[in-house]
CSV table of C-alpha atoms in Angstrom, one decimal:
chain,number,residue,atom,x,y,z
A,1,MET,CA,-80.3,61.3,-93.8
A,2,SER,CA,-79.7,64.9,-93.1
A,3,VAL,CA,-77.0,66.0,-90.7
A,4,THR,CA,-77.4,69.8,-91.0
A,5,LYS,CA,-79.6,70.3,-88.0
A,6,ASP,CA,-77.1,68.5,-85.7
A,7,PHE,CA,-74.5,71.1,-86.5
A,8,GLU,CA,-76.5,74.3,-86.4
A,9,VAL,CA,-74.9,76.9,-84.2
A,10,PRO,CA,-77.2,79.1,-81.9
A,11,LYS,CA,-76.5,82.8,-82.2
A,12,ASP,CA,-75.7,83.2,-78.5
A,13,VAL,CA,-73.0,80.5,-78.5
A,14,ILE,CA,-69.6,81.8,-77.4
A,15,PHE,CA,-66.9,80.4,-79.6
A,16,PRO,CA,-64.0,78.7,-77.8
A,17,PRO,CA,-60.5,80.1,-78.4
A,18,GLY,CA,-59.0,79.3,-81.8
A,19,ASP,CA,-55.7,78.0,-80.4
A,20,LEU,CA,-56.8,74.4,-80.6
A,21,TYR,CA,-54.5,71.4,-81.3
A,22,SER,CA,-55.4,68.9,-83.9
A,23,ASP,CA,-56.7,65.6,-82.4
A,24,GLU,CA,-56.3,63.1,-85.1
A,25,PRO,CA,-55.1,59.5,-84.9
A,26,PRO,CA,-52.2,58.4,-87.1
A,27,LEU,CA,-53.1,57.3,-90.6
A,28,GLU,CA,-53.8,53.5,-90.7
A,29,THR,CA,-50.9,52.3,-92.9
A,30,ASP,CA,-47.7,53.5,-94.6
A,31,LEU,CA,-49.6,53.6,-97.9
A,32,HIS,CA,-52.1,56.1,-96.4
A,33,ARG,CA,-49.4,58.3,-94.8
A,34,LEU,CA,-47.2,58.3,-97.9
A,35,GLN,CA,-50.1,59.2,-100.2
A,36,MET,CA,-51.1,62.1,-98.0
A,37,THR,CA,-47.5,63.4,-97.9
A,38,LEU,CA,-47.1,62.9,-101.7
A,39,LEU,CA,-50.1,65.2,-102.4
A,40,ILE,CA,-48.9,67.9,-100.0
A,41,GLN,CA,-45.4,67.9,-101.4
A,42,CYS,CA,-46.4,68.0,-105.0
A,43,LEU,CA,-48.9,70.9,-104.5
A,44,GLU,CA,-46.5,72.9,-102.4
A,45,TRP,CA,-43.7,72.4,-105.0
A,46,LEU,CA,-46.1,73.5,-107.8
A,47,TRP,CA,-47.3,76.5,-105.9
A,48,GLN,CA,-44.0,77.4,-104.3
A,49,ASN,CA,-44.4,81.0,-105.4
A,50,ARG,CA,-47.9,81.3,-104.2
A,51,ASN,CA,-48.7,82.5,-100.7
A,52,LYS,CA,-52.5,82.6,-100.5
A,53,PHE,CA,-53.3,78.9,-99.8
A,54,TYR,CA,-53.1,76.3,-97.1
A,55,ALA,CA,-52.6,72.6,-97.8
A,56,SER,CA,-52.5,70.0,-95.1
A,57,GLY,CA,-53.7,66.5,-94.1
A,58,ASN,CA,-54.9,64.4,-91.2
A,59,LEU,CA,-55.6,67.7,-89.3
A,60,THR,CA,-58.7,68.5,-87.3
A,61,ILE,CA,-61.1,71.0,-88.8
A,62,TYR,CA,-63.0,72.7,-85.9
A,63,TYR,CA,-66.2,74.1,-87.5
A,64,SER,CA,-68.6,74.4,-84.6
A,65,PRO,CA,-68.4,75.1,-80.8
A,66,ARG,CA,-70.8,72.1,-80.4
A,67,GLN,CA,-68.7,69.9,-82.6
A,68,ARG,CA,-69.0,66.3,-81.3
A,69,LYS,CA,-65.9,64.2,-80.7
A,70,SER,CA,-66.6,60.8,-82.2
A,71,GLU,CA,-65.1,58.1,-84.3
A,72,ASN,CA,-67.5,59.0,-87.1
A,73,PHE,CA,-65.9,62.3,-88.0
A,74,ARG,CA,-62.2,63.0,-88.2
A,75,GLY,CA,-60.3,65.6,-90.1
A,76,PRO,CA,-59.8,65.1,-93.8
A,77,ASP,CA,-56.8,63.1,-95.0
A,78,PHE,CA,-55.9,66.0,-97.4
A,79,PHE,CA,-57.4,69.4,-97.9
A,80,VAL,CA,-56.7,72.7,-99.5
A,81,VAL,CA,-58.0,76.1,-98.5
A,82,LEU,CA,-57.6,78.9,-101.0
A,83,GLY,CA,-57.3,82.7,-100.4
A,84,THR,CA,-55.7,82.3,-96.9
A,85,GLU,CA,-52.3,82.8,-95.3
A,86,ARG,CA,-49.7,80.1,-96.0
A,87,LYS,CA,-48.4,79.3,-92.6
A,88,PRO,CA,-48.1,76.4,-90.2
A,89,ARG,CA,-51.2,75.7,-88.0
A,90,LYS,CA,-52.0,73.4,-85.1
A,91,SER,CA,-55.5,72.8,-86.6
A,92,TRP,CA,-57.9,74.5,-88.9
A,93,VAL,CA,-60.4,76.6,-86.8
A,94,VAL,CA,-63.1,77.9,-89.1
A,95,TRP,CA,-64.2,80.8,-86.8
A,96,GLU,CA,-60.6,82.0,-86.6
A,97,GLU,CA,-60.1,81.8,-90.4
A,98,ASP,CA,-62.7,84.2,-91.6
A,99,GLY,CA,-65.2,81.4,-91.8
A,100,LYS,CA,-63.3,79.6,-94.6
A,101,TYR,CA,-63.8,75.9,-95.2
A,102,PRO,CA,-61.7,73.7,-97.5
A,103,ASN,CA,-62.1,74.3,-101.3
A,104,LEU,CA,-61.0,70.7,-101.9
A,105,ILE,CA,-60.9,67.6,-99.8
A,106,ILE,CA,-59.4,64.2,-100.6
A,107,GLU,CA,-60.1,61.2,-98.4
A,108,ILE,CA,-57.8,58.2,-98.5
A,109,LEU,CA,-60.1,55.2,-98.1
A,110,SER,CA,-59.5,52.2,-95.9
A,111,ALA,CA,-61.6,49.2,-94.9
A,112,SER,CA,-62.5,50.9,-91.6
A,113,THR,CA,-63.2,54.4,-93.0
A,114,GLY,CA,-64.6,53.8,-96.5
A,115,ASP,CA,-68.3,53.7,-95.5
A,116,THR,CA,-67.9,56.9,-93.4
A,117,ASP,CA,-65.9,58.7,-96.2
A,118,LYS,CA,-68.6,57.8,-98.7
A,119,GLY,CA,-71.5,58.5,-96.4
A,120,LEU,CA,-71.4,60.8,-93.4
A,121,LYS,CA,-68.3,62.7,-94.4
A,122,LYS,CA,-69.5,63.2,-97.9
A,123,GLN,CA,-72.7,64.7,-96.6
A,124,ILE,CA,-71.0,66.9,-94.1
A,125,TYR,CA,-68.7,68.2,-96.8
A,126,GLN,CA,-71.7,68.8,-99.1
A,127,ASP,CA,-74.2,70.3,-96.6
A,128,ILE,CA,-72.0,72.0,-94.0
A,129,PHE,CA,-68.6,72.7,-95.4
A,130,ARG,CA,-70.0,73.4,-98.9
A,131,THR,CA,-66.6,72.1,-100.2
A,132,PRO,CA,-66.7,72.5,-104.0
A,133,ASP,CA,-64.4,69.6,-104.9
A,134,TYR,CA,-64.5,66.2,-103.1
A,135,PHE,CA,-62.4,63.1,-104.1
A,136,TRP,CA,-61.6,59.8,-102.5
A,137,PHE,CA,-58.9,57.3,-103.4
A,138,ASP,CA,-58.1,53.8,-102.1
A,139,PRO,CA,-54.4,53.1,-102.2
A,140,GLU,CA,-54.9,49.4,-102.0
A,141,THR,CA,-57.7,48.8,-104.6
A,142,LEU,CA,-57.0,52.1,-106.5
A,143,GLU,CA,-60.7,53.0,-106.4
A,144,PHE,CA,-60.9,56.7,-107.4
A,145,SER,CA,-64.0,59.0,-107.5
A,146,GLY,CA,-64.6,62.7,-107.6
A,147,TYR,CA,-67.5,65.1,-107.1
A,148,HIS,CA,-68.2,68.8,-107.7
A,149,LEU,CA,-70.8,70.8,-105.8
A,150,LEU,CA,-73.5,72.0,-108.1
A,151,ASP,CA,-76.6,73.7,-106.8
A,152,GLY,CA,-75.8,72.5,-103.3
A,153,LYS,CA,-75.4,68.8,-104.3
A,154,TYR,CA,-72.4,66.7,-105.2
A,155,GLN,CA,-72.4,65.6,-108.8
A,156,PRO,CA,-70.0,62.9,-110.0
A,157,LEU,CA,-67.2,64.0,-112.2
A,158,GLU,CA,-66.7,62.3,-115.6
A,159,PRO,CA,-63.1,61.1,-116.3
A,160,ASN,CA,-61.2,62.3,-119.3
A,161,PRO,CA,-59.7,59.7,-121.8
A,162,GLN,CA,-56.8,59.1,-119.4
A,163,GLY,CA,-59.1,58.4,-116.5
A,164,TRP,CA,-58.2,61.7,-114.8
A,165,LEU,CA,-60.7,63.9,-112.9
A,166,TRP,CA,-60.7,67.7,-113.1
A,167,SER,CA,-60.5,69.9,-110.0
A,168,GLN,CA,-62.0,73.2,-110.8
A,169,GLN,CA,-60.7,74.6,-107.5
A,170,LEU,CA,-57.1,73.7,-108.2
A,171,SER,CA,-57.2,73.9,-112.0
A,172,LEU,CA,-55.5,70.6,-112.0
A,173,TYR,CA,-56.3,67.0,-112.9
A,174,LEU,CA,-56.1,64.2,-110.4
A,175,GLY,CA,-55.2,60.7,-111.7
A,176,VAL,CA,-53.6,57.4,-110.7
A,177,TYR,CA,-49.9,57.1,-111.6
A,178,GLN,CA,-47.9,54.1,-110.5
A,179,GLU,CA,-50.5,53.2,-108.0
A,180,ASN,CA,-50.5,56.7,-106.4
A,181,LEU,CA,-52.9,59.6,-106.7
A,182,ARG,CA,-51.1,62.4,-108.4
A,183,PHE,CA,-51.7,65.9,-109.8
A,184,TYR,CA,-51.5,66.7,-113.5
A,185,THR,CA,-51.5,70.1,-115.2
A,186,LEU,CA,-54.0,71.2,-117.8
A,187,GLU,CA,-51.4,70.3,-120.4
A,188,GLY,CA,-51.2,66.8,-119.1
A,189,GLU,CA,-47.9,67.0,-117.4
A,190,LEU,CA,-47.3,65.1,-114.1
A,191,VAL,CA,-46.7,67.4,-111.2
A,192,PRO,CA,-43.4,66.1,-109.7
A,193,THR,CA,-42.2,65.7,-106.2
A,194,PRO,CA,-39.1,67.7,-105.1
A,195,GLU,CA,-37.1,64.5,-105.2
A,196,GLU,CA,-38.3,63.8,-108.8
A,197,VAL,CA,-37.2,67.3,-109.8
A,198,ALA,CA,-33.8,66.8,-108.2
A,199,GLN,CA,-33.4,63.5,-110.1
A,200,GLN,CA,-34.4,65.1,-113.4
A,201,GLU,CA,-31.9,67.9,-112.9
A,202,LYS,CA,-29.1,65.4,-112.1
A,203,GLN,CA,-29.9,63.4,-115.2
A,204,ARG,CA,-29.7,66.6,-117.3
A,205,SER,CA,-26.5,67.5,-115.7
A,206,ASP,CA,-25.0,64.1,-116.3
A,207,ARG,CA,-26.0,64.1,-120.0
A,208,LEU,CA,-24.5,67.5,-120.4
A,209,ALA,CA,-21.3,66.4,-118.7
A,210,ALA,CA,-21.1,63.3,-120.9
A,211,LYS,CA,-21.6,65.5,-124.1
A,212,LEU,CA,-18.8,67.8,-123.0
A,213,ARG,CA,-16.4,64.9,-122.5
A,214,GLU,CA,-17.2,63.7,-126.0
A,215,LEU,CA,-16.0,67.1,-127.2
A,216,ASN,CA,-12.8,66.6,-125.0
A,217,ILE,CA,-14.0,69.3,-122.6
A,218,ASP,CA,-13.6,68.7,-118.9
A,219,PRO,CA,-17.0,69.7,-117.4
A,220,ASP,CA,-15.3,70.3,-114.0
A,221,THR,CA,-13.3,73.2,-115.5
A,222,ILE,CA,-16.3,75.1,-116.7
C-alpha cells in the first residue's frame, strides 16, 4: 500500500502558522514513558556540549497543511533531528524548520500500536519523512528491530555479536540492557544516565576517602 499520494502538498497551499502545540495522548504505560525519558536523558547527557540537534518524544510532527488527524498517525515516541537549533519546542513543524525531518525515529511498541508502528508509520517514515534510521522496541516482550534507508527503502539492520544495532545517524549502537533500550558508544561503552554518572562519581569519591583513611589521612581536611 502506498501512502505518498495522500500526503502530497499542492503548490498553492498556504501553510498554517508554525506556532502549533503538540497534540499527543499520554504514553500507554509507565514502561513506555520511562523508556522514552531514558533515551532522551542519555543522549542529552552524551551530547551535552553539542548544540546542533533536537531530541524529543511523544511530540507531534506537523509535516503537511493537509495532515489528517487520526488514531492511525501520532508523533514518534522518540526522535532526533540533526543540524538544528537545540531549544524547547511546542511541536516539530517541518515547514518552520527548514524542511527538516527526523534523522532517527524509535517507536516504543504496545499491543495497540504495534501493527501501526510496523506498517503505516514505517511506510510514512520511509516514503515521506525519508528518515534514515528507524527502530522499534517493545518494553514488555523486548522485541527489538532496526532499519536503515537505502535507495529509498528500509533495509533491516544486522545485529553485532552483542545483539546491538548500529545507528549511522547517531554513530551509536542501540541495544537492550536490563530490559531497557540503551545507547552504546562505538567502543562498546554504555551511555549512562545523569543519575548513573552521579552514582559512579560518588562511588569513586567513597573509595578515595576510604583509601585516605587507611593512610590515616582525614579526607574532610583535604
